[in-house]
């Protein structure tokens, strides 16, 4: 077990320990928000057949030569085609087919005239314009050609993709797996919302924050429990949650106090511990390990520390699996227009708000204080400022590095 | 009924016809992605009591005067406090309380020393540093003060908000209503995915595209049906879907063909028709009206026309109700770096892809052709270029106006 580890090394270590995940076949109807695990090529043409793009008459263009409002050409109507019909009758010279939008163009016809440019009765149509072959004619494959690449592996599926894949008749798609995560919030001080608060207690906010954040990064929360700081109870909860979970995220019980029992209980249960403590503030206390096939992230119960390590460690791990790389943190430069008057012996992640301007990124601290136990700053946080270990206070105007959070959070 | 209406006038007309929607009280646990309908002020302090931010000893700072590693001060341990405990014993001069992170600081103590700067046994603690009053002391309300504004009306609720609201013990929140929408895709040519395609048929892609797009703009799809182009069947489906739906979106059957029956059937059912036809291309054929309290959007069955009118007409209506204004289209300028060689007698919405550069927005046409029946362009479309009626062909380098789609689609 490593005692104190750099963030980047921690991410790599966890990535190395991941089990292999299998891609999933899901119904197209449930695939929105998932990421394609393979290239999808068109199994057929779209449209599948030559069809009319409008309501009118399918004709042979040569039969309309010289036709105009003053000199209409009369053609015999030999069939009528609605969308959904299968064409049966070929069009010969001097003939036309009444045709509606989306209906298949009958053999022999090479163009369609819009009904507004005709007069017609049941038997005959007067054509009042000269057509070119191919005019108002949507050939099979005009939209999508059989065999063409429709959606690449790695595509995040949204409404347009579902529409296009449905047009190909595809009922199912192969997508990257959705990590299944359980959540255990620990602490004898925790009380559920909606009850009157007892002395010495606080409401359990971490469960709400972490469960929602997990969903926001495309994970599936399969179970969520609360436990007081007692070894037997923690062990029971862990034993219940670990089997069947790809990941377990816990909060609380990972520092140096007498009731910080997560590390001890996990060790007793035979977990392999990857590391305890990250070299960042807030969020130094993190226990990370594995029991059977389940990766366990034991985060601090302090909300700001919890969210910081979630975003910097847990999320990068999860999106490697589900492919939601657009949701990853982006490292950028920014100009700091605030003051931070502490020096940093340890690498520090400050909660902050960054705005893009014409002159580049401008960043200031989140409203509220930067203590790890504080929640309010998370409301006003779209990035972390990464202050290297050994830095003096940060003055206004300094260039800093930030990790920008995905927009989904704000 | 208006025959042909400008897009902006159509949006206003529909907005004027909306019934009043009631805000909804939802469980906090289900509130993610919803928009607050009222300001939320803190009903209590957070933390609710003075607490220790670390593991150590609660002391009276004055008792530690002059203490250092060389000259430690010895204090008597009179109590032990874990997170979740209710403090009972006051600290007097020369006394200390063993205290863990999150535990309430007992009366009499005004500071906390980190355990790493002490030595201790069951009875006594040696303090090796001089403390200032208030040091390592998280006073009640340090994070959030009772009565302060936590989240404004109009806030889109995400993980940080759920965390903060949970910390206040709030079990429910008042949010803007979620419009309940039914979908009816019509057309005798439609076949469901997963079956072999019959001659003259196409797969029903509009249902997938529209249902997903509705969810992407925060609506709830409560029912979805398909109908062939027959009056009796259309009437039955409409009669089934309209009661209980705030909105009904139909596709197909709204042009001038013999099987374009939606307008006729709605009129026979006694619907008030607001307008038929928009002055834009693609998407001219749109029937919009109301039956009882249900607003009906009858969109074209041509996929590109369907999506264009959905985004420009349906979505702006829905997000007025659910408050997801961040999801609205934004009108911006861009430089066109492509060619469009048709003149436009009607106002035209070209599917296109815009990129932000240091020199401003650069836009080019979506891959694929711009016909209304085409689906593929929707894959590569993050904006519409708004070409005014009466425009000549658009040359490369021209400044154009675009409607930028929200990022969620791409």
Tab-separated table of N, CA and C in Angstrom, chain A residues 31-147:
chain	number	residue	atom	x	y	z
A	31	UNK	N	-30.825	3.514	-26.012
A	31	UNK	CA	-29.395	3.757	-26.242
A	31	UNK	C	-28.987	5.223	-26.130
A	32	UNK	N	-29.960	6.106	-25.943
A	32	UNK	CA	-29.622	7.531	-25.865
A	32	UNK	C	-28.680	7.807	-24.690
A	33	UNK	N	-27.613	8.550	-24.954
A	33	UNK	CA	-26.640	8.862	-23.909
A	33	UNK	C	-25.532	7.831	-23.778
A	34	UNK	N	-25.647	6.715	-24.498
A	34	UNK	CA	-24.582	5.707	-24.467
A	34	UNK	C	-23.594	5.972	-25.597
A	35	UNK	N	-22.463	5.286	-25.552
A	35	UNK	CA	-21.399	5.501	-26.537
A	35	UNK	C	-21.208	4.238	-27.364
A	36	UNK	N	-21.197	4.395	-28.684
A	36	UNK	CA	-21.064	3.240	-29.585
A	36	UNK	C	-19.737	2.511	-29.366
A	37	UNK	N	-19.811	1.185	-29.363
A	37	UNK	CA	-18.608	0.369	-29.158
A	37	UNK	C	-18.037	-0.133	-30.473
A	38	UNK	N	-18.691	0.170	-31.567
A	38	UNK	CA	-18.198	-0.272	-32.883
A	38	UNK	C	-18.687	0.705	-33.948
A	39	UNK	N	-17.968	0.731	-35.074
A	39	UNK	CA	-18.449	1.499	-36.218
A	39	UNK	C	-19.764	0.897	-36.694
A	40	UNK	N	-20.693	1.734	-37.098
A	40	UNK	CA	-21.926	1.214	-37.708
A	40	UNK	C	-21.979	1.667	-39.162
A	41	UNK	N	-22.028	0.692	-40.065
A	41	UNK	CA	-22.175	0.968	-41.495
A	41	UNK	C	-23.618	0.723	-41.913
A	42	UNK	N	-24.037	1.422	-42.952
A	42	UNK	CA	-25.429	1.309	-43.400
A	42	UNK	C	-25.686	-0.074	-43.983
A	43	UNK	N	-26.633	-0.831	-43.416
A	43	UNK	CA	-26.961	-2.154	-43.983
A	43	UNK	C	-27.825	-2.054	-45.238
A	44	UNK	N	-28.280	-0.869	-45.583
A	44	UNK	CA	-29.207	-0.714	-46.728
A	44	UNK	C	-29.159	0.740	-47.214
A	45	UNK	N	-29.751	0.958	-48.388
A	45	UNK	CA	-29.924	2.325	-48.875
A	45	UNK	C	-31.016	3.050	-48.094
A	46	UNK	N	-30.869	4.364	-48.009
A	46	UNK	CA	-31.964	5.194	-47.503
A	46	UNK	C	-32.123	6.364	-48.460
A	47	UNK	N	-33.224	6.627	-49.097
A	47	UNK	CA	-34.392	5.746	-49.085
A	47	UNK	C	-34.080	4.401	-49.734
A	48	UNK	N	-34.872	3.382	-49.375
A	48	UNK	CA	-34.581	2.040	-49.876
A	48	UNK	C	-34.956	1.872	-51.343
A	49	UNK	N	-35.747	2.791	-51.868
A	49	UNK	CA	-36.219	2.692	-53.254
A	49	UNK	C	-36.339	4.113	-53.809
A	50	UNK	N	-36.423	4.233	-55.149
A	50	UNK	CA	-36.619	5.554	-55.755
A	50	UNK	C	-37.992	6.071	-55.329
A	51	UNK	N	-38.041	7.265	-54.808
A	51	UNK	CA	-39.335	7.722	-54.297
A	51	UNK	C	-39.594	9.187	-54.649
A	52	UNK	N	-40.862	9.541	-54.527
A	52	UNK	CA	-41.257	10.905	-54.848
A	52	UNK	C	-41.084	11.807	-53.630
A	53	UNK	N	-40.453	12.961	-53.818
A	53	UNK	CA	-40.300	13.898	-52.694
A	53	UNK	C	-41.506	14.819	-52.531
A	54	UNK	N	-42.522	14.679	-53.393
A	54	UNK	CA	-43.662	15.594	-53.273
A	54	UNK	C	-44.937	14.952	-53.812
A	55	UNK	N	-46.043	15.673	-53.703
A	55	UNK	CA	-47.336	15.199	-54.196
A	55	UNK	C	-47.524	15.681	-55.637
A	56	UNK	N	-47.741	14.743	-56.573
A	56	UNK	CA	-47.879	15.164	-57.962
A	56	UNK	C	-48.086	13.981	-58.894
A	57	UNK	N	-47.342	13.996	-59.999
A	57	UNK	CA	-47.489	12.939	-61.006
A	57	UNK	C	-46.113	12.483	-61.478
A	58	UNK	N	-45.926	11.156	-61.463
A	58	UNK	CA	-44.685	10.584	-61.994
A	58	UNK	C	-44.849	10.438	-63.513
A	59	UNK	N	-43.855	10.947	-64.237
A	59	UNK	CA	-43.961	10.975	-65.712
A	59	UNK	C	-42.621	10.604	-66.351
A	60	UNK	N	-42.635	10.502	-67.668
A	60	UNK	CA	-41.404	10.395	-68.439
A	60	UNK	C	-41.089	11.819	-68.909
A	61	UNK	N	-39.933	12.338	-68.553
A	61	UNK	CA	-39.616	13.741	-68.846
A	61	UNK	C	-39.783	14.044	-70.322
A	62	UNK	N	-39.417	13.099	-71.177
A	62	UNK	CA	-39.486	13.366	-72.620
A	62	UNK	C	-40.921	13.662	-73.090
A	63	UNK	N	-41.896	13.114	-72.337
A	63	UNK	CA	-43.295	13.369	-72.699
A	63	UNK	C	-43.723	14.802	-72.390
A	64	UNK	N	-42.910	15.531	-71.618
A	64	UNK	CA	-43.309	16.883	-71.210
A	64	UNK	C	-42.606	17.961	-72.017
A	65	UNK	N	-41.844	17.571	-72.992
A	65	UNK	CA	-41.088	18.545	-73.785
A	65	UNK	C	-42.017	19.614	-74.354
A	66	UNK	N	-41.689	20.857	-74.078
A	66	UNK	CA	-42.482	21.969	-74.612
A	66	UNK	C	-43.701	22.313	-73.799
A	67	UNK	N	-43.975	21.535	-72.729
A	67	UNK	CA	-45.181	21.825	-71.937
A	67	UNK	C	-45.003	23.111	-71.143
A	68	UNK	N	-46.080	23.909	-71.048
A	68	UNK	CA	-46.071	25.152	-70.270
A	68	UNK	C	-47.513	25.467	-69.916
A	69	UNK	N	-47.709	26.525	-69.150
A	69	UNK	CA	-49.080	26.900	-68.782
A	69	UNK	C	-49.925	27.122	-70.039
A	70	UNK	N	-49.292	27.746	-71.051
A	70	UNK	CA	-50.045	28.036	-72.288
A	70	UNK	C	-50.205	26.798	-73.155
A	71	UNK	N	-49.207	25.928	-73.114
A	71	UNK	CA	-49.249	24.744	-73.985
A	71	UNK	C	-49.100	23.468	-73.160
A	72	UNK	N	-50.126	23.172	-72.344
A	72	UNK	CA	-50.026	21.976	-71.509
A	72	UNK	C	-50.004	20.696	-72.347
A	73	UNK	N	-49.427	19.657	-71.755
A	73	UNK	CA	-49.404	18.339	-72.392
A	73	UNK	C	-50.316	17.434	-71.582
A	74	UNK	N	-51.122	16.667	-72.254
A	74	UNK	CA	-52.055	15.789	-71.556
A	74	UNK	C	-51.524	14.356	-71.523
A	75	UNK	N	-51.542	13.765	-70.321
A	75	UNK	CA	-51.086	12.378	-70.184
A	75	UNK	C	-52.185	11.566	-69.515
A	76	UNK	N	-52.160	10.283	-69.803
A	76	UNK	CA	-53.185	9.385	-69.262
A	76	UNK	C	-52.733	8.873	-67.891
A	77	UNK	N	-53.608	8.968	-66.908
A	77	UNK	CA	-53.260	8.468	-65.565
A	77	UNK	C	-53.534	6.975	-65.533
A	78	UNK	N	-52.458	6.191	-65.306
A	78	UNK	CA	-52.621	4.729	-65.348
A	78	UNK	C	-52.524	4.078	-63.968
A	79	UNK	N	-52.071	4.827	-62.980
A	79	UNK	CA	-52.043	4.236	-61.630
A	79	UNK	C	-51.953	5.342	-60.594
A	80	UNK	N	-52.101	4.970	-59.365
A	80	UNK	CA	-52.115	5.913	-58.260
A	80	UNK	C	-51.285	5.301	-57.135
A	81	UNK	N	-50.312	6.043	-56.650
A	81	UNK	CA	-49.396	5.483	-55.645
A	81	UNK	C	-49.339	6.364	-54.403
A	82	UNK	N	-49.672	5.738	-53.275
A	82	UNK	CA	-49.536	6.418	-51.992
A	82	UNK	C	-48.261	5.943	-51.314
A	83	UNK	N	-47.800	6.722	-50.350
A	83	UNK	CA	-46.660	6.266	-49.529
A	83	UNK	C	-47.038	4.924	-48.916
A	84	UNK	N	-46.118	3.989	-48.966
A	84	UNK	CA	-46.377	2.661	-48.411
A	84	UNK	C	-46.806	1.653	-49.454
A	85	UNK	N	-47.237	2.141	-50.625
A	85	UNK	CA	-47.637	1.226	-51.702
A	85	UNK	C	-46.409	0.599	-52.347
A	86	UNK	N	-46.634	-0.536	-52.930
A	86	UNK	CA	-45.606	-1.191	-53.715
A	86	UNK	C	-45.998	-0.990	-55.185
A	87	UNK	N	-45.097	-0.440	-56.036
A	87	UNK	CA	-45.494	-0.104	-57.412
A	87	UNK	C	-45.699	-1.372	-58.237
A	88	UNK	N	-46.712	-1.356	-59.035
A	88	UNK	CA	-47.003	-2.561	-59.818
A	88	UNK	C	-46.955	-2.284	-61.314
A	89	UNK	N	-47.374	-1.106	-61.717
A	89	UNK	CA	-47.596	-0.861	-63.140
A	89	UNK	C	-46.509	0.044	-63.703
A	90	UNK	N	-45.898	-0.378	-64.802
A	90	UNK	CA	-44.890	0.419	-65.491
A	90	UNK	C	-45.571	1.558	-66.262
A	91	UNK	N	-44.883	2.687	-66.343
A	91	UNK	CA	-45.397	3.846	-67.086
A	91	UNK	C	-44.863	3.784	-68.516
A	92	UNK	N	-45.764	3.848	-69.449
A	92	UNK	CA	-45.331	3.870	-70.851
A	92	UNK	C	-45.411	5.271	-71.428
A	93	UNK	N	-45.050	5.443	-72.693
A	93	UNK	CA	-45.141	6.752	-73.344
A	93	UNK	C	-46.558	7.295	-73.241
A	94	UNK	N	-46.684	8.603	-72.947
A	94	UNK	CA	-48.004	9.232	-72.864
A	94	UNK	C	-48.737	8.919	-71.572
A	95	UNK	N	-48.046	8.253	-70.632
A	95	UNK	CA	-48.728	7.868	-69.396
A	95	UNK	C	-48.112	8.565	-68.172
A	96	UNK	N	-48.916	8.627	-67.134
A	96	UNK	CA	-48.451	9.219	-65.872
A	96	UNK	C	-49.048	8.428	-64.720
A	97	UNK	N	-48.409	8.532	-63.545
A	97	UNK	CA	-48.978	7.933	-62.329
A	97	UNK	C	-49.206	9.038	-61.307
A	98	UNK	N	-50.404	9.056	-60.761
A	98	UNK	CA	-50.658	9.942	-59.623
A	98	UNK	C	-49.768	9.443	-58.488
A	99	UNK	N	-49.042	10.330	-57.828
A	99	UNK	CA	-48.094	9.866	-56.805
A	99	UNK	C	-48.046	10.842	-55.633
A	100	UNK	N	-47.938	10.292	-54.424
A	100	UNK	CA	-47.864	11.126	-53.218
A	100	UNK	C	-46.441	11.097	-52.649
A	101	UNK	N	-46.147	12.060	-51.816
A	101	UNK	CA	-44.831	12.147	-51.166
A	101	UNK	C	-44.488	10.818	-50.502
A	102	UNK	N	-43.283	10.328	-50.790
A	102	UNK	CA	-42.814	9.108	-50.132
A	102	UNK	C	-43.183	7.830	-50.847
A	103	UNK	N	-44.022	7.941	-51.877
A	103	UNK	CA	-44.410	6.728	-52.613
A	103	UNK	C	-43.306	6.355	-53.595
A	104	UNK	N	-43.179	5.049	-53.913
A	104	UNK	CA	-42.160	4.596	-54.861
A	104	UNK	C	-42.508	5.035	-56.280
A	105	UNK	N	-41.497	5.512	-56.996
A	105	UNK	CA	-41.713	5.946	-58.376
A	105	UNK	C	-41.787	4.712	-59.276
A	106	UNK	N	-42.809	4.617	-60.096
A	106	UNK	CA	-42.972	3.390	-60.891
A	106	UNK	C	-41.931	3.307	-62.001
A	107	UNK	N	-41.641	2.116	-62.414
A	107	UNK	CA	-40.715	1.876	-63.509
A	107	UNK	C	-41.187	2.664	-64.736
A	108	UNK	N	-40.250	3.172	-65.510
A	108	UNK	CA	-40.609	3.937	-66.710
A	108	UNK	C	-40.597	5.429	-66.461
A	109	UNK	N	-41.036	5.851	-65.281
A	109	UNK	CA	-41.025	7.293	-64.954
A	109	UNK	C	-39.618	7.709	-64.550
A	110	UNK	N	-39.243	8.932	-64.913
A	110	UNK	CA	-37.912	9.424	-64.545
A	110	UNK	C	-37.973	10.793	-63.877
A	111	UNK	N	-39.189	11.264	-63.603
A	111	UNK	CA	-39.321	12.569	-62.960
A	111	UNK	C	-40.738	12.706	-62.408
A	112	UNK	N	-40.890	13.708	-61.530
A	112	UNK	CA	-42.194	13.925	-60.900
A	112	UNK	C	-42.537	15.399	-61.033
A	113	UNK	N	-43.770	15.688	-61.430
A	113	UNK	CA	-44.202	17.086	-61.480
A	113	UNK	C	-45.096	17.368	-60.275
A	114	UNK	N	-44.844	18.470	-59.639
A	114	UNK	CA	-45.610	18.951	-58.492
A	114	UNK	C	-47.062	19.179	-58.900
A	115	UNK	N	-48.023	18.743	-58.093
A	115	UNK	CA	-49.432	18.809	-58.501
A	115	UNK	C	-49.908	20.244	-58.744
A	116	UNK	N	-49.261	21.223	-58.080
A	116	UNK	CA	-49.645	22.618	-58.277
A	116	UNK	C	-49.400	23.081	-59.713
A	117	UNK	N	-48.600	22.343	-60.464
A	117	UNK	CA	-48.313	22.732	-61.848
A	117	UNK	C	-49.067	21.858	-62.829
A	118	UNK	N	-50.179	21.307	-62.376
A	118	UNK	CA	-51.011	20.451	-63.246
A	118	UNK	C	-52.480	20.760	-62.998
A	119	UNK	N	-53.299	20.263	-63.929
A	119	UNK	CA	-54.734	20.111	-63.673
A	119	UNK	C	-55.043	18.647	-63.931
A	120	UNK	N	-55.979	18.093	-63.182
A	120	UNK	CA	-56.239	16.667	-63.419
A	120	UNK	C	-57.659	16.275	-63.053
A	121	UNK	N	-58.077	15.197	-63.676
A	121	UNK	CA	-59.301	14.527	-63.252
A	121	UNK	C	-58.947	13.056	-63.033
A	122	UNK	N	-59.935	12.198	-62.986
A	122	UNK	CA	-59.615	10.802	-62.658
A	122	UNK	C	-58.807	10.111	-63.744
A	123	UNK	N	-58.934	10.624	-64.969
A	123	UNK	CA	-58.320	9.875	-66.075
A	123	UNK	C	-57.098	10.528	-66.695
A	124	UNK	N	-57.104	11.865	-66.658
A	124	UNK	CA	-56.035	12.561	-67.368
A	124	UNK	C	-55.425	13.673	-66.522
A	125	UNK	N	-54.159	13.966	-66.819
A	125	UNK	CA	-53.500	15.089	-66.156
A	125	UNK	C	-52.908	16.008	-67.220
A	126	UNK	N	-53.106	17.311	-67.027
A	126	UNK	CA	-52.485	18.305	-67.903
A	126	UNK	C	-51.205	18.793	-67.257
A	127	UNK	N	-50.110	18.580	-67.938
A	127	UNK	CA	-48.790	18.954	-67.414
A	127	UNK	C	-48.474	20.346	-67.958
A	128	UNK	N	-48.120	21.271	-67.023
A	128	UNK	CA	-47.927	22.662	-67.454
A	128	UNK	C	-46.480	23.134	-67.336
A	129	UNK	N	-45.544	22.187	-67.316
A	129	UNK	CA	-44.128	22.572	-67.262
A	129	UNK	C	-43.299	21.467	-67.912
A	130	UNK	N	-42.161	21.855	-68.422
A	130	UNK	CA	-41.253	20.883	-69.032
A	130	UNK	C	-40.291	20.365	-67.970
A	131	UNK	N	-40.217	19.059	-67.845
A	131	UNK	CA	-39.364	18.458	-66.822
A	131	UNK	C	-38.055	17.958	-67.418
A	132	UNK	N	-37.033	17.919	-66.530
A	132	UNK	CA	-35.783	17.256	-66.906
A	132	UNK	C	-35.772	15.869	-66.264
A	133	UNK	N	-35.132	14.905	-66.918
A	133	UNK	CA	-35.026	13.590	-66.264
A	133	UNK	C	-34.363	13.754	-64.886
A	134	UNK	N	-34.890	13.098	-63.898
A	134	UNK	CA	-34.327	13.174	-62.550
A	134	UNK	C	-34.912	14.298	-61.710
A	135	UNK	N	-35.771	15.116	-62.352
A	135	UNK	CA	-36.333	16.243	-61.585
A	135	UNK	C	-37.348	15.740	-60.547
A	136	UNK	N	-37.275	16.271	-59.349
A	136	UNK	CA	-38.149	15.840	-58.242
A	136	UNK	C	-38.169	14.325	-58.110
A	137	UNK	N	-37.002	13.760	-58.110
A	137	UNK	CA	-36.857	12.314	-58.101
A	137	UNK	C	-35.809	11.996	-57.040
A	138	UNK	N	-36.211	11.324	-55.973
A	138	UNK	CA	-35.259	10.977	-54.903
A	138	UNK	C	-34.819	9.529	-55.113
A	139	UNK	N	-33.627	9.321	-55.680
A	139	UNK	CA	-33.210	7.946	-55.966
A	139	UNK	C	-32.854	7.177	-54.682
A	140	UNK	N	-33.008	5.867	-54.743
A	140	UNK	CA	-32.591	5.003	-53.629
A	140	UNK	C	-31.166	5.367	-53.233
A	141	UNK	N	-30.898	5.473	-51.939
A	141	UNK	CA	-29.547	5.788	-51.470
A	141	UNK	C	-29.197	7.257	-51.560
A	142	UNK	N	-30.147	8.098	-51.947
A	142	UNK	CA	-29.852	9.533	-52.031
A	142	UNK	C	-29.376	10.078	-50.687
A	143	UNK	N	-29.997	9.614	-49.628
A	143	UNK	CA	-29.675	10.089	-48.291
A	143	UNK	C	-28.477	9.312	-47.735
A	144	UNK	N	-28.605	7.994	-47.706
A	144	UNK	CA	-27.563	7.134	-47.135
A	144	UNK	C	-27.331	5.966	-48.095
A	145	UNK	N	-26.057	5.703	-48.391
A	145	UNK	CA	-25.729	4.598	-49.307
A	145	UNK	C	-25.388	3.352	-48.504
A	146	UNK	N	-25.926	2.217	-48.939
A	146	UNK	CA	-25.589	0.951	-48.293
A	146	UNK	C	-24.069	0.836	-48.152
A	147	UNK	N	-23.607	0.473	-46.990
A	147	UNK	CA	-22.171	0.261	-46.762
A	147	UNK	C	-21.438	1.487	-46.244
